[in-house]
Short mmCIF file of C-alpha atoms in Angstrom, two decimals:
data_model
loop_
_atom_site.label_atom_id
_atom_site.label_comp_id
_atom_site.label_asym_id
_atom_site.label_seq_id
_atom_site.Cartn_x
_atom_site.Cartn_y
_atom_site.Cartn_z
CA MET A 1 0.94 -45.28 -55.13
CA ILE A 2 -1.42 -42.38 -53.98
CA ASN A 3 -2.20 -41.93 -50.38
CA ARG A 4 -4.58 -39.18 -48.90
CA TYR A 5 -4.77 -38.66 -45.23
CA GLY A 6 -6.29 -35.50 -43.75
CA PRO A 7 -4.96 -32.31 -45.20
CA TRP A 8 -1.98 -34.56 -46.65
CA MET A 9 -1.53 -36.30 -49.98
CA ASP A 10 1.57 -38.20 -51.16
CA THR A 11 2.78 -40.23 -53.93
CA ASN A 12 5.25 -42.95 -53.60
CA LEU A 13 7.00 -44.16 -56.94
CA ALA A 14 9.12 -47.30 -56.51
CA VAL A 15 11.96 -47.24 -59.07
CA PRO A 16 13.73 -50.58 -59.64
CA LEU A 17 17.35 -50.67 -59.17
CA ASP A 18 17.97 -54.36 -59.89
CA ALA A 19 16.36 -57.64 -58.97
CA THR A 20 16.42 -57.31 -55.30
CA ARG A 21 16.50 -53.39 -54.75
CA CYS A 22 14.24 -50.53 -55.48
CA LYS A 23 14.62 -46.64 -54.65
CA VAL A 24 11.28 -45.02 -53.27
CA VAL A 25 10.67 -41.57 -54.18
CA PHE A 26 8.15 -39.60 -51.96
CA ASP A 27 6.25 -36.37 -53.16
CA TYR A 28 4.04 -34.58 -50.50
CA PHE A 29 1.33 -32.32 -51.07
CA LEU A 30 -0.47 -30.23 -48.38
CA ASN A 31 -3.98 -28.39 -48.51
CA GLU A 32 -3.30 -24.79 -48.94
CA SER A 33 -5.00 -23.58 -45.72
CA LEU A 34 -1.75 -25.18 -43.80
CA LEU A 35 0.95 -23.95 -45.97
CA ASP A 36 1.92 -21.14 -43.63
CA ASP A 37 1.90 -23.46 -40.68
CA GLN A 38 5.70 -24.48 -40.64
CA ASP A 39 5.65 -26.35 -37.34
CA PHE A 40 2.80 -28.44 -38.59
CA ILE A 41 4.62 -29.39 -41.74
CA ASP A 42 7.79 -29.91 -39.82
CA ARG A 43 5.96 -32.12 -37.29
CA SER A 44 4.23 -34.03 -39.93
CA LEU A 45 7.19 -34.63 -42.28
CA LYS A 46 9.26 -35.90 -39.11
CA ASP A 47 6.52 -38.46 -38.30
CA SER A 48 6.22 -39.62 -41.75
CA GLU A 49 9.89 -40.13 -41.88
CA GLN A 50 9.96 -42.23 -38.60
CA VAL A 51 7.07 -44.35 -39.94
CA GLN A 52 9.01 -44.96 -43.11
CA VAL A 53 12.35 -45.76 -41.18
CA TYR A 54 10.47 -48.08 -38.82
CA TYR A 55 9.23 -50.39 -41.65
CA HIS A 56 12.29 -50.28 -43.82
CA LYS A 57 14.17 -51.59 -40.52
CA THR A 58 11.47 -54.18 -39.70
CA ASP A 59 10.78 -55.43 -43.14
CA ARG A 60 12.09 -58.92 -43.82
CA ARG A 61 13.28 -57.84 -47.00
CA SER A 62 15.24 -54.93 -46.04
CA PRO A 63 19.09 -54.98 -46.43
CA ARG A 64 20.84 -55.74 -43.23
#
């Protein structure tokens, strides 16, 4: 899957592990104009991780 939002683009690759599990690999790409703004990068990646963890914990298919 490819997602584009503002200056960010990411790819999500779902790799099957078995019949009920997969590993998701995230790769992030950022507009060159923001490459030197480490605070922005850190905040954005933290926000992204919080969203991913939230959906992982609340999805009915998530391991308990």
